[in-house]
mmCIF file of C-alpha atoms in Angstrom:
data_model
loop_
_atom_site.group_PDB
_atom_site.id
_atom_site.type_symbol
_atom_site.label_atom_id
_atom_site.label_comp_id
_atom_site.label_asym_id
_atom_site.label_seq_id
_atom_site.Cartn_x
_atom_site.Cartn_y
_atom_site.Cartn_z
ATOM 1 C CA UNK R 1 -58.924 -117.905 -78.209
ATOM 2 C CA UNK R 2 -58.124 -120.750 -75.509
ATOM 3 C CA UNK R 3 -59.745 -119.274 -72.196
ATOM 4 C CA UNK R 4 -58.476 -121.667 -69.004
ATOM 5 C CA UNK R 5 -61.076 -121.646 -66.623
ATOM 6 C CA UNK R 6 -61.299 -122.752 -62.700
ATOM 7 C CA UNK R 7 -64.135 -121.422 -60.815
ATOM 8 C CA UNK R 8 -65.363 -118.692 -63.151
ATOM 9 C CA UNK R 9 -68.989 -119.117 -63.245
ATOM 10 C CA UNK R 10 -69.595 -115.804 -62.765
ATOM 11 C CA UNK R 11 -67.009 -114.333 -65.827
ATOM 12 C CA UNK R 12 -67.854 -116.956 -68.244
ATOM 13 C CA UNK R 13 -70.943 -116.187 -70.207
ATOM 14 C CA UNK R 14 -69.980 -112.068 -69.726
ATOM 15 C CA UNK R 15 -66.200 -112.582 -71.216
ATOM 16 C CA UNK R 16 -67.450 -114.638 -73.682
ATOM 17 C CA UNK R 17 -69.917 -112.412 -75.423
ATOM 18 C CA UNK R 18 -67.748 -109.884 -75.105
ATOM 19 C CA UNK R 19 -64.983 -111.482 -77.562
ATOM 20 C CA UNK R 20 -67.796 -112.610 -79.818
ATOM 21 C CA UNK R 21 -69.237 -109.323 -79.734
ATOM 22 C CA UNK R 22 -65.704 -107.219 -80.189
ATOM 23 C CA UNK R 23 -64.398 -110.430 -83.018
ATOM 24 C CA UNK R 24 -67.219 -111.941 -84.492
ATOM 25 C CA UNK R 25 -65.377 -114.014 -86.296
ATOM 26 C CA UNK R 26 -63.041 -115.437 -83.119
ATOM 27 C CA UNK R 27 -63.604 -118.807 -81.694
ATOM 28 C CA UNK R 28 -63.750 -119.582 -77.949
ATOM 29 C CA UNK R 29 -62.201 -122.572 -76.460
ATOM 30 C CA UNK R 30 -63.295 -123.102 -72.858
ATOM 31 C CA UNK R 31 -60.469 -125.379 -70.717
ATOM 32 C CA UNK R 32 -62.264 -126.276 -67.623
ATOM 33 C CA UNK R 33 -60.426 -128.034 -65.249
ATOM 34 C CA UNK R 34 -62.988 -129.618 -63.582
ATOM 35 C CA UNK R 35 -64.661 -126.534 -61.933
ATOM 36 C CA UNK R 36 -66.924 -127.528 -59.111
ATOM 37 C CA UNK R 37 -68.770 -124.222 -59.102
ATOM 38 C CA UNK R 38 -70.400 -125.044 -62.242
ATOM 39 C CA UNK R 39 -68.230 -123.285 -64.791
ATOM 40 C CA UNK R 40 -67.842 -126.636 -67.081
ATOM 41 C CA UNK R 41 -71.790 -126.526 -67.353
ATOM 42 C CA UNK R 42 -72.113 -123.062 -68.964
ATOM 43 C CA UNK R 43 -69.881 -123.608 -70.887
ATOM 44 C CA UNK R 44 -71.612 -126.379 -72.289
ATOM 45 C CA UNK R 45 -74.398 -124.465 -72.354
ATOM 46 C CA UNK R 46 -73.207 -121.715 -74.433
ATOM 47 C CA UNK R 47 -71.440 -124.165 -76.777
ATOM 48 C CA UNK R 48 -74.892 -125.506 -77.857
ATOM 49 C CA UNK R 49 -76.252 -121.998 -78.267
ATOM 50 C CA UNK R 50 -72.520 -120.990 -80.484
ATOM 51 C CA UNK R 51 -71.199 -122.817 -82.686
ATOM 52 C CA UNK R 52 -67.825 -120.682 -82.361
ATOM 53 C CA UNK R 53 -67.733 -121.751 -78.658
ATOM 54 C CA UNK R 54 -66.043 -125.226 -77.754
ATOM 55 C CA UNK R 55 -65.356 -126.690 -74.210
ATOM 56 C CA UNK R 56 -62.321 -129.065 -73.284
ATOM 57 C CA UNK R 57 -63.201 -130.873 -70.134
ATOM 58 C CA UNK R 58 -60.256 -132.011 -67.846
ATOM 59 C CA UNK R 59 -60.936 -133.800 -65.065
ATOM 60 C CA UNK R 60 -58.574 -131.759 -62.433
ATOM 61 C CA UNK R 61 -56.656 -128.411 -61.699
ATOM 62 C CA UNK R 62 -53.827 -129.286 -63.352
ATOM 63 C CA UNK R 63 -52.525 -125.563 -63.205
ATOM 64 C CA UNK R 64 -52.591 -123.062 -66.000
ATOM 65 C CA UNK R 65 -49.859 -124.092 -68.395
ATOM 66 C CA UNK R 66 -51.114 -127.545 -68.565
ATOM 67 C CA UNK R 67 -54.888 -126.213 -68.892
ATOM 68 C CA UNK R 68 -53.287 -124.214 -72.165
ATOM 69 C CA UNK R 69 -50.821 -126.982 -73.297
ATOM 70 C CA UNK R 70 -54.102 -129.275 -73.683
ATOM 71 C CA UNK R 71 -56.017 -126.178 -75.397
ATOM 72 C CA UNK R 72 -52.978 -125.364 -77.913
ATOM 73 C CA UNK R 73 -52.883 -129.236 -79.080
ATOM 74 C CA UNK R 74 -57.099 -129.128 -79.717
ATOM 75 C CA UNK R 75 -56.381 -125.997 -81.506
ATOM 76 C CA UNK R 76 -53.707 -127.130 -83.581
ATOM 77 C CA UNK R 77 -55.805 -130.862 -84.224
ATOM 78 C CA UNK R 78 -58.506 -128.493 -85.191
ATOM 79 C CA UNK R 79 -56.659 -126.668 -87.998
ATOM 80 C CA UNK R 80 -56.642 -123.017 -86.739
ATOM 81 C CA UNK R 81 -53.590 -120.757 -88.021
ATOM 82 C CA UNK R 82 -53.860 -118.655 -85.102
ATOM 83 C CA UNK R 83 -54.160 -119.157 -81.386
ATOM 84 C CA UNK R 84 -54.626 -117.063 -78.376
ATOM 85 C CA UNK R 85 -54.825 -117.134 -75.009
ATOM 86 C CA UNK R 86 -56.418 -114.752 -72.160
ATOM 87 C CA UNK R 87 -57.818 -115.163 -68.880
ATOM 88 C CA UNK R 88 -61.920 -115.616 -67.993
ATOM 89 C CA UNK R 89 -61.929 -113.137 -65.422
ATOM 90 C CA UNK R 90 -62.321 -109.538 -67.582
ATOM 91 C CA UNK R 91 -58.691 -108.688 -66.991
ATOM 92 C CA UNK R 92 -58.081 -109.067 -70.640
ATOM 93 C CA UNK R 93 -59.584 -107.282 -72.825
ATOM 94 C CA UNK R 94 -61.637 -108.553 -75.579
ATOM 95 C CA UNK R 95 -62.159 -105.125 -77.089
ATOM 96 C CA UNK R 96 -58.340 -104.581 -77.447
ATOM 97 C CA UNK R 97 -57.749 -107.918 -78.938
ATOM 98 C CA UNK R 98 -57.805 -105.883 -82.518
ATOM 99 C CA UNK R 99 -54.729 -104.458 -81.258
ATOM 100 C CA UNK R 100 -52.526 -108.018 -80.968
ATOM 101 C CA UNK R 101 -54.229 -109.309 -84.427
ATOM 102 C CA UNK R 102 -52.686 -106.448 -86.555
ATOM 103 C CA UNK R 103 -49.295 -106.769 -84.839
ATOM 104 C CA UNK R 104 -49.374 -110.169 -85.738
ATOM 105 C CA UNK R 105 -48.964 -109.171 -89.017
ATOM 106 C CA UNK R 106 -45.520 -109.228 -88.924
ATOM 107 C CA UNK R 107 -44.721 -111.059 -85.938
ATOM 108 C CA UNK R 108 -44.477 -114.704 -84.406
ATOM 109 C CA UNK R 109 -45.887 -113.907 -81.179
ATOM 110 C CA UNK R 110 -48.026 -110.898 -80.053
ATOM 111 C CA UNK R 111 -47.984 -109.574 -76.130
ATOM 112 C CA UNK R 112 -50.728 -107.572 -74.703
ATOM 113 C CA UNK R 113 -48.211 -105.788 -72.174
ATOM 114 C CA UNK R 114 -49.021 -103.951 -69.098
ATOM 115 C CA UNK R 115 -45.208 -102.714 -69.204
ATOM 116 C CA UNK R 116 -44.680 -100.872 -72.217
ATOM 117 C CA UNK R 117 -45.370 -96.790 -73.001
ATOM 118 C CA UNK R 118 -49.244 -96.666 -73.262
ATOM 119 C CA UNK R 119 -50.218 -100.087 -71.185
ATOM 120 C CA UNK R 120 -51.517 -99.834 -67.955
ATOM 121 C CA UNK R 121 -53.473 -101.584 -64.928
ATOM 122 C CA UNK R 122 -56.245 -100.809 -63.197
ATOM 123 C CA UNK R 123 -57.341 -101.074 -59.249
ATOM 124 C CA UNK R 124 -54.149 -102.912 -58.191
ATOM 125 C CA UNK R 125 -52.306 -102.174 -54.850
ATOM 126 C CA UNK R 126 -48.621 -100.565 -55.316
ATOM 127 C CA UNK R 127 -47.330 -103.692 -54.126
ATOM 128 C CA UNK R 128 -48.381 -106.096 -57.020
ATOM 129 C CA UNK R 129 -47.713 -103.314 -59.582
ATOM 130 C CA UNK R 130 -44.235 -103.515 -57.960
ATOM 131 C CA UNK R 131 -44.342 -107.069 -58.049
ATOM 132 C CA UNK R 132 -44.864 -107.455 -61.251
ATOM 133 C CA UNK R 133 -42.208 -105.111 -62.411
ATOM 134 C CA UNK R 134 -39.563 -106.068 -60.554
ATOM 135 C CA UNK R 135 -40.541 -109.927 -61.724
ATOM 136 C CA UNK R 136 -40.058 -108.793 -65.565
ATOM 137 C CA UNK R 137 -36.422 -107.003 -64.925
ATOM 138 C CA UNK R 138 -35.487 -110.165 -63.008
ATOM 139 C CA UNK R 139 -36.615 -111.778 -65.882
ATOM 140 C CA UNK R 140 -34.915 -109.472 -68.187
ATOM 141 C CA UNK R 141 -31.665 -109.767 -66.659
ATOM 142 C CA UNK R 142 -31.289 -113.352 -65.825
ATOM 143 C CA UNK R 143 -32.537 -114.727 -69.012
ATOM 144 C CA UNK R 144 -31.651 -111.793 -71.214
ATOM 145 C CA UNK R 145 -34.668 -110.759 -73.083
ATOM 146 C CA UNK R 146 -35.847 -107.755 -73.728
ATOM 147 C CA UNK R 147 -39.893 -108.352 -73.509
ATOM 148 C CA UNK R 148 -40.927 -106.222 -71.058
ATOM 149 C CA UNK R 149 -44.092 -108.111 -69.990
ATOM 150 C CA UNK R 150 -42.582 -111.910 -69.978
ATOM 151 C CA UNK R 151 -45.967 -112.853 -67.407
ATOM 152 C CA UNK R 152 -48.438 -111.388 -69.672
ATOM 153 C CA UNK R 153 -50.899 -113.891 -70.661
ATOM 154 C CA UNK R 154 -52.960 -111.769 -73.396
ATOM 155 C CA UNK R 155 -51.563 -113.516 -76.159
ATOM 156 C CA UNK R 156 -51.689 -114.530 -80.021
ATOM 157 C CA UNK R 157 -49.310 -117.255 -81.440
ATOM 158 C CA UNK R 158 -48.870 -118.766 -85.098
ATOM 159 C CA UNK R 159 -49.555 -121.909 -85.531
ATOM 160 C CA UNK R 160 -46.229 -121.809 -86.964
ATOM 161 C CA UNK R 161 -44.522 -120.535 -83.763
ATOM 162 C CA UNK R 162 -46.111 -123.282 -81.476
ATOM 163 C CA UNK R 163 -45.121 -126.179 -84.097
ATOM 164 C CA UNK R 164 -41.330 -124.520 -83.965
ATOM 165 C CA UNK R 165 -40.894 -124.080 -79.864
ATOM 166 C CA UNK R 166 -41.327 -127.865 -79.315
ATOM 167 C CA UNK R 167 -44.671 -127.745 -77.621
ATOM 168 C CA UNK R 168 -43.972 -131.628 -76.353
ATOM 169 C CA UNK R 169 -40.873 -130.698 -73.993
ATOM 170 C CA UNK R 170 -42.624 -127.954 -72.166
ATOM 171 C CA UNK R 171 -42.761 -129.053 -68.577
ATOM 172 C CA UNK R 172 -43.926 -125.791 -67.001
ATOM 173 C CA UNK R 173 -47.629 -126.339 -65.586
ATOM 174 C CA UNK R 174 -48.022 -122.988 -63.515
ATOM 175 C CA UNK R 175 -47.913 -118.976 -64.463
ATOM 176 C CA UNK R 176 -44.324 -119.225 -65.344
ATOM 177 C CA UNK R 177 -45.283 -121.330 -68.511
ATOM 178 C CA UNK R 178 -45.583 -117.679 -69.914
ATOM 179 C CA UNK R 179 -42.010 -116.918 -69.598
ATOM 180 C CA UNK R 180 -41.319 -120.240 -70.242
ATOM 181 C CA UNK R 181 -43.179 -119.606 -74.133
ATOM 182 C CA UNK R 182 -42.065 -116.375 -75.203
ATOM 183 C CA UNK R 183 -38.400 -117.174 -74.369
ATOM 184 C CA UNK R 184 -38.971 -120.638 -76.271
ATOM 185 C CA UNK R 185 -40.327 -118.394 -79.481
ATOM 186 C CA UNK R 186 -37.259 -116.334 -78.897
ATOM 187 C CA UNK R 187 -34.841 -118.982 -78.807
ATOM 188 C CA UNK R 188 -35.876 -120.707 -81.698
ATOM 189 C CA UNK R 189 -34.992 -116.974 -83.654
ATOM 190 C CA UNK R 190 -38.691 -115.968 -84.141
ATOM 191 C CA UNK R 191 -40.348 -112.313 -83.813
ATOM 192 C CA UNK R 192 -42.289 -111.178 -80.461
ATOM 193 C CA UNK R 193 -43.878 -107.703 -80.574
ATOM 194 C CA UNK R 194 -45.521 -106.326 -77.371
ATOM 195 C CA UNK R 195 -48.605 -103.962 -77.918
ATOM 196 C CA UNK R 196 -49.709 -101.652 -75.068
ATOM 197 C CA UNK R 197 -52.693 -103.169 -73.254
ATOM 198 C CA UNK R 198 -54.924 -101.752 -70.407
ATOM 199 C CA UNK R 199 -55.091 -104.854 -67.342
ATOM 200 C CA UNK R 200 -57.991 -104.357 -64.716
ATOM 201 C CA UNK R 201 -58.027 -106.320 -62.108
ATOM 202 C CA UNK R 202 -61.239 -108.789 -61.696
ATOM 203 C CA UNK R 203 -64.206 -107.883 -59.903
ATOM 204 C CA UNK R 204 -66.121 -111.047 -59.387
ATOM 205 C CA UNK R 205 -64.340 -114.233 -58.332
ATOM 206 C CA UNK R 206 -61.107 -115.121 -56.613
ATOM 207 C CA UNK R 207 -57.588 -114.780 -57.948
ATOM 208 C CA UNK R 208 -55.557 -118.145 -58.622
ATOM 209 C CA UNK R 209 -52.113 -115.916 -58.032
ATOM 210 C CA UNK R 210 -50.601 -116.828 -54.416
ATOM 211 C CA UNK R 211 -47.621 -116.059 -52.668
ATOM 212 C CA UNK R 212 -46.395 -119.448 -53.225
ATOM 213 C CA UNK R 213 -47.427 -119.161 -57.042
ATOM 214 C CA UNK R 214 -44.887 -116.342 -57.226
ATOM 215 C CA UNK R 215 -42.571 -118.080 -55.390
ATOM 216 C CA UNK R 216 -42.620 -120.964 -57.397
ATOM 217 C CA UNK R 217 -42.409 -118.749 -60.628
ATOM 218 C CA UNK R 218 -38.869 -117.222 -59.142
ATOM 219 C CA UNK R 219 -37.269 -120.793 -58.358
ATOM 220 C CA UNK R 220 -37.542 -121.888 -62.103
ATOM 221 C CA UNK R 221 -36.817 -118.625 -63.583
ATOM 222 C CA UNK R 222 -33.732 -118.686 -61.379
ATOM 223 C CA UNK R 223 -32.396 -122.263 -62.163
ATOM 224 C CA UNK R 224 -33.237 -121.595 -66.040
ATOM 225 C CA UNK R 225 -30.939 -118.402 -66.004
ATOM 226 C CA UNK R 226 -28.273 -119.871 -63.569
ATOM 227 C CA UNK R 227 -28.193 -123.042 -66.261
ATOM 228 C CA UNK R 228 -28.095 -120.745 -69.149
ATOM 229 C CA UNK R 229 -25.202 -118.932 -67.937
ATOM 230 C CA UNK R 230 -23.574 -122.688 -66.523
ATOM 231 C CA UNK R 231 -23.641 -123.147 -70.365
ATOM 232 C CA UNK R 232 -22.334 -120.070 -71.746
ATOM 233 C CA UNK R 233 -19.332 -120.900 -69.292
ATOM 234 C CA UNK R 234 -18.677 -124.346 -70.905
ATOM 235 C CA UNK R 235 -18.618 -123.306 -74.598
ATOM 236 C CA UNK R 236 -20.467 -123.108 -77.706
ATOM 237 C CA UNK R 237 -21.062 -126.651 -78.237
ATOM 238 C CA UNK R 238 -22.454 -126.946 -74.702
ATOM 239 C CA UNK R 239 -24.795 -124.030 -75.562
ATOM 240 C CA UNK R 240 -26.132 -125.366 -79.173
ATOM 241 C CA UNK R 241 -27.229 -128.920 -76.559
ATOM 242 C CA UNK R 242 -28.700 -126.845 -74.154
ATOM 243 C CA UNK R 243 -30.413 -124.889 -76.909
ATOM 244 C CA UNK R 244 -32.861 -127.835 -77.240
ATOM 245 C CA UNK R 245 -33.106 -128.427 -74.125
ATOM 246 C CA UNK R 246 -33.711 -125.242 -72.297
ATOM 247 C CA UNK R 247 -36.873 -123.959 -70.122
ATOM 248 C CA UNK R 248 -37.829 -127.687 -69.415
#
């Protein structure tokens, strides 16, 4: 599992023994982005103490999709078949995690979803739950998917499915690098499945989401669904060329 981390001293060591404790046989990679709260240090100290538990150093916030671009490209040098993602802050689950590895099974790309019958969050304001909804039918409609949890960063890829999406044209750094993936995966004519998950909201530490995080989100989700439709318009050859091309 990659696990991005800025400023999460106080999650690290508790989310981290909780996915060894719930998957024993799970690695951890830790992608601090140069943390000055200490967060880069525990992780080095629990790498010493587990040998299942690696840390990635980067010098800077770099923002979350290029925190997971760097982790996905160690994980793939590394060898592993399967890679995951999920946030440091207890929102994710590691006891569910059982739940996205036996979807896998038969799929190319396992969702944790918030947004399907039996997912759920916990301790968030009307407002965000709202948020977040209306973000995924935007989503929905404009670049016409059908995941129902686009954002959702609880995650297991193949290594197949990251080698296929073109890893190397991704330019998304921030939270919309989630949309930008799954839509990628289903592009290139691979399976998603969404599993119910249960999201609670952190209770130590501060959210990186911000107003102008969302905001930035909407701009590129809006110019990648205006383009795609700019294509349509101009014809099938057109489309194949933008095909290659699209979410950059």
């Amino acid at each position: 599992m990659v696990v991005p981390t800025y400023n999460e001293a106080a999650n690290l060591a508790w989310i981290i023994d909780r996915v060894r404790t719930a998957q024993p046989h799970v690695d951890v990679l830790v992608v601090d982005d140069g943390s000055p709260d200490g967060t880069g240090a525990i992780a080095d100290g629990i790498a010493r103490a587990d040998a299942q538990v690696h840390v990635l150093h980067r010098t800077s916030k770099g923002g979350l999709g290029a925190a997971y671009l760097a982790g996905f490209a160690w994980a793939l040098d590394a060898g592993y078949d399967v890679i995951g993602e999920m946030d440091a802050d207890g929102s994710h689950q590691p006891e569910q995690l059982q739940r996205l590895l036996t979807a896998l099974r038969d799929a190319d790309l396992v969702i944790g979803s918030r947004w399907i019958p039996g997912g759920s969050v916990v301790n968030w304001p009307w407002q965000r739950e709202l948020l977040s909804r209306g973000g995924n039918l935007y989503v929905r409609m404009l670049l016409g998917i059908q995941v129902r949890d686009a954002t959702a960063g609880f995650r297991l890829f193949r290594r197949s499915t990251l080698e296929r999406i073109r890893l190397e044209e991704v330019r998304s750094t921030g939270y919309v690098f989630q949309t930008d993936l799954v839509t990628r995966t289903l592009r290139a004519g691979l399976t998603v499945r969404e599993v119910p998950i249960e999201f609670v909201e952190r209770v130590r530490g501060e959210s990186k989401m911000s107003g102008q995080v969302a905001l930035e989100s909407l701009k590129r989700i809006t110019w990648w669904g205006l383009r795609q439709r700019w294509t349509s318009v101009r014809g099938p050859a057109a489309a194949t060329r933008e095909l290659h091309r699209s979410t950059r």
